[in-house]
JSON list of C-alpha atoms in Angstrom, two decimals:
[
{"chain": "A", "resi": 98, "resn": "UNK", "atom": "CA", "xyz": [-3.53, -43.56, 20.67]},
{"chain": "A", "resi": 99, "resn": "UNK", "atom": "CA", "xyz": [-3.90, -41.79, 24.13]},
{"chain": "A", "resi": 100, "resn": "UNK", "atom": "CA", "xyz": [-3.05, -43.13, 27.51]},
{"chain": "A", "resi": 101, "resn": "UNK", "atom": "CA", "xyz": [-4.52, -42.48, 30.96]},
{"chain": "A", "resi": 102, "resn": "UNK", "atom": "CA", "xyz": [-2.96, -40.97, 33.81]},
{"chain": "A", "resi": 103, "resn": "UNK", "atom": "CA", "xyz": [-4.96, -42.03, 36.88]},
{"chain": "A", "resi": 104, "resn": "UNK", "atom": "CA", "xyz": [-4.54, -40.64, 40.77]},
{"chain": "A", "resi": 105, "resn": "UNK", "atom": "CA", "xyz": [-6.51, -42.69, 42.65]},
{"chain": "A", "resi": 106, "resn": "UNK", "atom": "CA", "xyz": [-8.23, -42.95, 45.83]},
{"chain": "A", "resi": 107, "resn": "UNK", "atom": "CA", "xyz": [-6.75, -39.41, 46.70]},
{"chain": "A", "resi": 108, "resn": "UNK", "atom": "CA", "xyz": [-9.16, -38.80, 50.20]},
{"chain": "A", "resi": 109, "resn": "UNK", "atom": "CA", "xyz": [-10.19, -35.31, 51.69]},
{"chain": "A", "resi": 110, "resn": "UNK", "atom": "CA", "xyz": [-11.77, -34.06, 54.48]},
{"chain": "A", "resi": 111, "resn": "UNK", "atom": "CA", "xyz": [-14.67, -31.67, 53.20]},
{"chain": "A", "resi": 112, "resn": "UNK", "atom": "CA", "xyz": [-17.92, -30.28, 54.43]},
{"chain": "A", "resi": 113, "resn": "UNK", "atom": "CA", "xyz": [-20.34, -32.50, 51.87]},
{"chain": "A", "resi": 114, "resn": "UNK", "atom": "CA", "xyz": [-23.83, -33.56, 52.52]},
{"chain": "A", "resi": 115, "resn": "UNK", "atom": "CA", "xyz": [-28.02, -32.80, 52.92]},
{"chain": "A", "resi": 116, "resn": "UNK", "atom": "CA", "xyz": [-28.93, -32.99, 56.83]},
{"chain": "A", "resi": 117, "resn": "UNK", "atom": "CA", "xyz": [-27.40, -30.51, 59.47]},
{"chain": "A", "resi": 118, "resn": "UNK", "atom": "CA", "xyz": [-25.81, -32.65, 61.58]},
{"chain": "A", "resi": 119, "resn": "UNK", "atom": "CA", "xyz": [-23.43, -33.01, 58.55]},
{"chain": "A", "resi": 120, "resn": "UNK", "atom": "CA", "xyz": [-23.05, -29.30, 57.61]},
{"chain": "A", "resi": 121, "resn": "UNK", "atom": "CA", "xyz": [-20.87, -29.12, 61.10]},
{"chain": "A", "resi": 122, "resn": "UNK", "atom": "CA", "xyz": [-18.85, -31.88, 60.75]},
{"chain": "A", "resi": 123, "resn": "UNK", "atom": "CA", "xyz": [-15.63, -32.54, 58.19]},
{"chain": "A", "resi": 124, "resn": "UNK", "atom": "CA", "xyz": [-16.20, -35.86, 56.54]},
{"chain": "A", "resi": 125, "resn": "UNK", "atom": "CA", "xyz": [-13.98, -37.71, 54.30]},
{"chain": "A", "resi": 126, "resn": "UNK", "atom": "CA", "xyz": [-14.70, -38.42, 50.37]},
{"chain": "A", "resi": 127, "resn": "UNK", "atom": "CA", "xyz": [-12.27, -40.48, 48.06]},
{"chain": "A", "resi": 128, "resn": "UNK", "atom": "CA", "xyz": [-11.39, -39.33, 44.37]},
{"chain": "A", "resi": 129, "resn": "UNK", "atom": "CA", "xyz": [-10.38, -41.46, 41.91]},
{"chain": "A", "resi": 130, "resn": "UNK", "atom": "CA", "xyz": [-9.13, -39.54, 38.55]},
{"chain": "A", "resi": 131, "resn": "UNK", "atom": "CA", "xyz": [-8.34, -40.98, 35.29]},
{"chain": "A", "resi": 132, "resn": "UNK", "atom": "CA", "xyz": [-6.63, -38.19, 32.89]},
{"chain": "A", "resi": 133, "resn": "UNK", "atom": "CA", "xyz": [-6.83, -39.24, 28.93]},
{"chain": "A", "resi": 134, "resn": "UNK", "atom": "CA", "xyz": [-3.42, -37.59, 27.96]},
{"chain": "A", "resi": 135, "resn": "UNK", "atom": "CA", "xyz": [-0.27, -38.79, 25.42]},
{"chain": "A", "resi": 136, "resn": "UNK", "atom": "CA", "xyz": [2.40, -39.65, 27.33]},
{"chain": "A", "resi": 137, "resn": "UNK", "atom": "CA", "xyz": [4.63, -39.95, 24.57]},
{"chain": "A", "resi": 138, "resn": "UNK", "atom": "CA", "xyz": [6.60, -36.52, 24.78]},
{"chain": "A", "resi": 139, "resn": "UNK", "atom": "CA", "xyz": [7.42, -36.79, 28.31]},
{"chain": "A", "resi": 140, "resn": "UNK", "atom": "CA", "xyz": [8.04, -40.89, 27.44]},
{"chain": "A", "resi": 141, "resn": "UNK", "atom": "CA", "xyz": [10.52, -39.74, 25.03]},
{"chain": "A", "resi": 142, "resn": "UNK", "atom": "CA", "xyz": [12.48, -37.41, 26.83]},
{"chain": "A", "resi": 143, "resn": "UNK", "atom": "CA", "xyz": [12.09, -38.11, 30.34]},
{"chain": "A", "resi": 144, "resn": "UNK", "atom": "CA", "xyz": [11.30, -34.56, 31.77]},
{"chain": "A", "resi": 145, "resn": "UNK", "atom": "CA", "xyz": [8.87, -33.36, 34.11]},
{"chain": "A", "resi": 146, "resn": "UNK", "atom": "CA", "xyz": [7.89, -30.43, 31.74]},
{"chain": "A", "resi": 147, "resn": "UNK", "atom": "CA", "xyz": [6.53, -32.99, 29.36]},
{"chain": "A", "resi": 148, "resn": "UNK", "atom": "CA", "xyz": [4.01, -34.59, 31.17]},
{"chain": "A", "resi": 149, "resn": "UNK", "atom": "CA", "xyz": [1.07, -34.31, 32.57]},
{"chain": "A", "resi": 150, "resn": "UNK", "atom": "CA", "xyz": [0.93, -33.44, 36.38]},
{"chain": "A", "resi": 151, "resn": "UNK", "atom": "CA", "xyz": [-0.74, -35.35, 38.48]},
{"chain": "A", "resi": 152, "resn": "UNK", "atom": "CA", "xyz": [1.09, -33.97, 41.97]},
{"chain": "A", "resi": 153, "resn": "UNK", "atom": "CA", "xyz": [-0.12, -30.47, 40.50]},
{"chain": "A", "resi": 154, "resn": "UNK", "atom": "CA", "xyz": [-3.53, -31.82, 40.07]},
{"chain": "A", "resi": 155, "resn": "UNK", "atom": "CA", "xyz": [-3.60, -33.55, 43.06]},
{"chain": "A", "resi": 156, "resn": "UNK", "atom": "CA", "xyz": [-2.28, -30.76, 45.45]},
{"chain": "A", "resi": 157, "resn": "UNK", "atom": "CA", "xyz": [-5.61, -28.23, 43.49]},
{"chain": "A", "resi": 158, "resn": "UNK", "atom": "CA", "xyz": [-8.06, -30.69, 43.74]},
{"chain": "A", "resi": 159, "resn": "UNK", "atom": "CA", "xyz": [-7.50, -31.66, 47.45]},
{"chain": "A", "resi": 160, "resn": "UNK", "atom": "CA", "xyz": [-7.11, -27.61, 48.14]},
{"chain": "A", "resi": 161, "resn": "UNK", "atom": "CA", "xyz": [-10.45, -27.27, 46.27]},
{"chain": "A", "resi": 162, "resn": "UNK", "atom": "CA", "xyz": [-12.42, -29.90, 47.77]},
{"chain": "A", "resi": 163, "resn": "UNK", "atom": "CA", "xyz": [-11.52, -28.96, 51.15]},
{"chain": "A", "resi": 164, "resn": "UNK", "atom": "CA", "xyz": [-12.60, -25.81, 50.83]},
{"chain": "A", "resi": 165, "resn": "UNK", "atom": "CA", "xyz": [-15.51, -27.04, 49.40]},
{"chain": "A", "resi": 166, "resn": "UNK", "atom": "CA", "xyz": [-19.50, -26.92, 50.95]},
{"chain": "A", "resi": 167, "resn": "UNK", "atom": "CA", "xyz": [-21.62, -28.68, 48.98]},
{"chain": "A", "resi": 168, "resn": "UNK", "atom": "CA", "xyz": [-24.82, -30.37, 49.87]},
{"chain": "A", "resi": 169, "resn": "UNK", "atom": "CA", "xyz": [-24.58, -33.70, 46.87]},
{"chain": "A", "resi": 170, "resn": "UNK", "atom": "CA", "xyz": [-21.48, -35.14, 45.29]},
{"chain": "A", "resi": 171, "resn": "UNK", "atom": "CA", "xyz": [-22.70, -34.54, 41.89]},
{"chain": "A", "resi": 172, "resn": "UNK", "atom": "CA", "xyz": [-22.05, -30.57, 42.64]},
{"chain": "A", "resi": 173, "resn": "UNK", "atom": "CA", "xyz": [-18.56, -31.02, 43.99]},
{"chain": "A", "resi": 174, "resn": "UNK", "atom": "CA", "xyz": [-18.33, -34.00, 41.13]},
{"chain": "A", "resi": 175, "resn": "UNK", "atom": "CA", "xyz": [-18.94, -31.75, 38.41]},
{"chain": "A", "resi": 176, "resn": "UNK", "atom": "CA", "xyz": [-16.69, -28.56, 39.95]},
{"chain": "A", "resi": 177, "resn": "UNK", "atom": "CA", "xyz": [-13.93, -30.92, 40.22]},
{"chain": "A", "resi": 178, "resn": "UNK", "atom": "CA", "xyz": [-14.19, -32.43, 36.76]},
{"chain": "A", "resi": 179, "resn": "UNK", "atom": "CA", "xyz": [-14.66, -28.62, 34.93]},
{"chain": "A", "resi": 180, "resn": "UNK", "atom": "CA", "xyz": [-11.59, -27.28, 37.46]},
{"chain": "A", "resi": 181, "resn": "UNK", "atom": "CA", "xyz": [-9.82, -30.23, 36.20]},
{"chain": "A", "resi": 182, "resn": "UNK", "atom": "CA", "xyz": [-10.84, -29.86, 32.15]},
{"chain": "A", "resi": 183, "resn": "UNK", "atom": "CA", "xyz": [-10.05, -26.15, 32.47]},
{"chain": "A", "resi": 184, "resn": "UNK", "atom": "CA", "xyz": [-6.93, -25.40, 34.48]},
{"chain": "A", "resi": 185, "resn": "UNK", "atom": "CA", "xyz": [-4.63, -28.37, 33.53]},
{"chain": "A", "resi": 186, "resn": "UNK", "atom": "CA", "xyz": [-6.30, -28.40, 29.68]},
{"chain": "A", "resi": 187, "resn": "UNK", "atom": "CA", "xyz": [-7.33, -32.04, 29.35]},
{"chain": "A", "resi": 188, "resn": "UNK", "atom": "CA", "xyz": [-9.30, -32.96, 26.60]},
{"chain": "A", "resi": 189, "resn": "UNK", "atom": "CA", "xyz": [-11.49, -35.89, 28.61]},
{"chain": "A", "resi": 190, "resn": "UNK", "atom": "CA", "xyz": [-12.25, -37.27, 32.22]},
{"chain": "A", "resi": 191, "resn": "UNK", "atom": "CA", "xyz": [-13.58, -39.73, 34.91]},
{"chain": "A", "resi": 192, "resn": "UNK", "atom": "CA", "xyz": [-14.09, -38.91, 37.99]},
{"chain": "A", "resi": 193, "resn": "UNK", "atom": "CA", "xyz": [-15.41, -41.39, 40.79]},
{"chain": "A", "resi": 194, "resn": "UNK", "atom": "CA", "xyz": [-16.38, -39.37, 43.86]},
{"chain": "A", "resi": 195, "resn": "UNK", "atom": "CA", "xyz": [-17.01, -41.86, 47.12]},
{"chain": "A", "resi": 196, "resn": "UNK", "atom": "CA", "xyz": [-18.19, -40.83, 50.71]},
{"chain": "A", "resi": 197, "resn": "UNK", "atom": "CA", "xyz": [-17.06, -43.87, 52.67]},
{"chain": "A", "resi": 198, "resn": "UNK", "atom": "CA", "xyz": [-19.79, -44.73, 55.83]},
{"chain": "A", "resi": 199, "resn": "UNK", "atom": "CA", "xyz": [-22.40, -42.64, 53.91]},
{"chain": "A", "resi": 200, "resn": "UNK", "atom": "CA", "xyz": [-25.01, -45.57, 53.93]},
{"chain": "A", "resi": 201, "resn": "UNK", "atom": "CA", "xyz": [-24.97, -48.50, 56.70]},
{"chain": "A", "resi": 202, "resn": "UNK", "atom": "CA", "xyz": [-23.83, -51.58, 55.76]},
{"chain": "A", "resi": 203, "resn": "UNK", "atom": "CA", "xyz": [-22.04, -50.48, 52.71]},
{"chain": "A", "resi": 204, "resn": "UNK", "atom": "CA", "xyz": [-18.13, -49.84, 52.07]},
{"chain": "A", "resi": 205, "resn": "UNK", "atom": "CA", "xyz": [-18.98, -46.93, 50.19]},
{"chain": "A", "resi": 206, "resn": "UNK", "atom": "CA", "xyz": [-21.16, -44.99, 47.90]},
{"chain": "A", "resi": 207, "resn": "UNK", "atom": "CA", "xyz": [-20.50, -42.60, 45.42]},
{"chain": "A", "resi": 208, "resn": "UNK", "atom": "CA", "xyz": [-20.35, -41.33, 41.54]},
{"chain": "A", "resi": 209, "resn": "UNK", "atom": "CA", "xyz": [-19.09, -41.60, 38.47]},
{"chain": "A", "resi": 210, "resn": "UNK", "atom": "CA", "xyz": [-18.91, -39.38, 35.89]},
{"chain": "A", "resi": 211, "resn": "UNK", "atom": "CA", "xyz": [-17.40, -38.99, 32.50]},
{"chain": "A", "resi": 212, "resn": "UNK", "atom": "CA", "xyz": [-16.52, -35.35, 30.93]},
{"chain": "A", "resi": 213, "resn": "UNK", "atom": "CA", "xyz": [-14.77, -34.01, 27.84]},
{"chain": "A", "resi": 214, "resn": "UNK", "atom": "CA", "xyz": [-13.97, -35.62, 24.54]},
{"chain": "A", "resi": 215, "resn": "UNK", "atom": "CA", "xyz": [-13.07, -39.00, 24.37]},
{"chain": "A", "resi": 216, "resn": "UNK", "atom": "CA", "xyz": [-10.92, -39.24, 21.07]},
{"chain": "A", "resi": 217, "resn": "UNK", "atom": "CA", "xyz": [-12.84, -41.84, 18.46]},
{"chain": "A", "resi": 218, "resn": "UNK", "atom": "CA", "xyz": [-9.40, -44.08, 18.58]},
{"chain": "A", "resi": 219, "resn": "UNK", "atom": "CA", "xyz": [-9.90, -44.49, 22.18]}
]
């Protein structure tokens, strides 16, 4: 069995979006990750160096994104979610990307997507 390890609603300011007026401006997204990882090592002997982590993740995915330019959150969606899959060497992800204020009248709008290998016990 495999567990998740989730960071969510971690927000950035990044340059994100299609008309000009929004190519000047920093706006803010939200990330919500969920990480399927065994947390049994670092369970069983209580030590950093045996888990999965999410500060480490957190701190290169906020670094990323606010470097970022991209015109749709389905580009910085999927650069986020292959950064993720390749630098910290998880085997499966979801990522839900959100632009808060991006449509009138709405709390939010965003993504979700789903990459890796989800185990078949899972």
């Amino acid at each position: 069995m495999k567990d998740i390890v989730f960071i969510k609603g971690l927000t950035v300011e990044t340059i994100i979006g299609v008309y000009a007026r929004e190519r000047s401006i920093r706006q803010i997204v939200s990330l919500d990750i969920e990480i399927l990882t065994d947390i049994s090592g670092a369970a069983g002997s209580d030590r950093i160096e045996d888990a999965l982590d999410y500060k480490a993740i957190s701190d290169r995915v906020t670094s990323y994104t606010k470097n970022s330019r991209f015109f749709l959150l389905e580009a910085l969606a999927e650069n986020i979610a292959t950064l993720i899959l390749d630098e910290f060497s998880v085997e499966w992800l979801r990522l839900r990307v959100c632009k808060p204020g991006a449509v009138q009248n709405a709390e939010n709008v965003g993504i979700v997507i789903e990459r890796g290998t989800q185990p078949a016990d899972r």
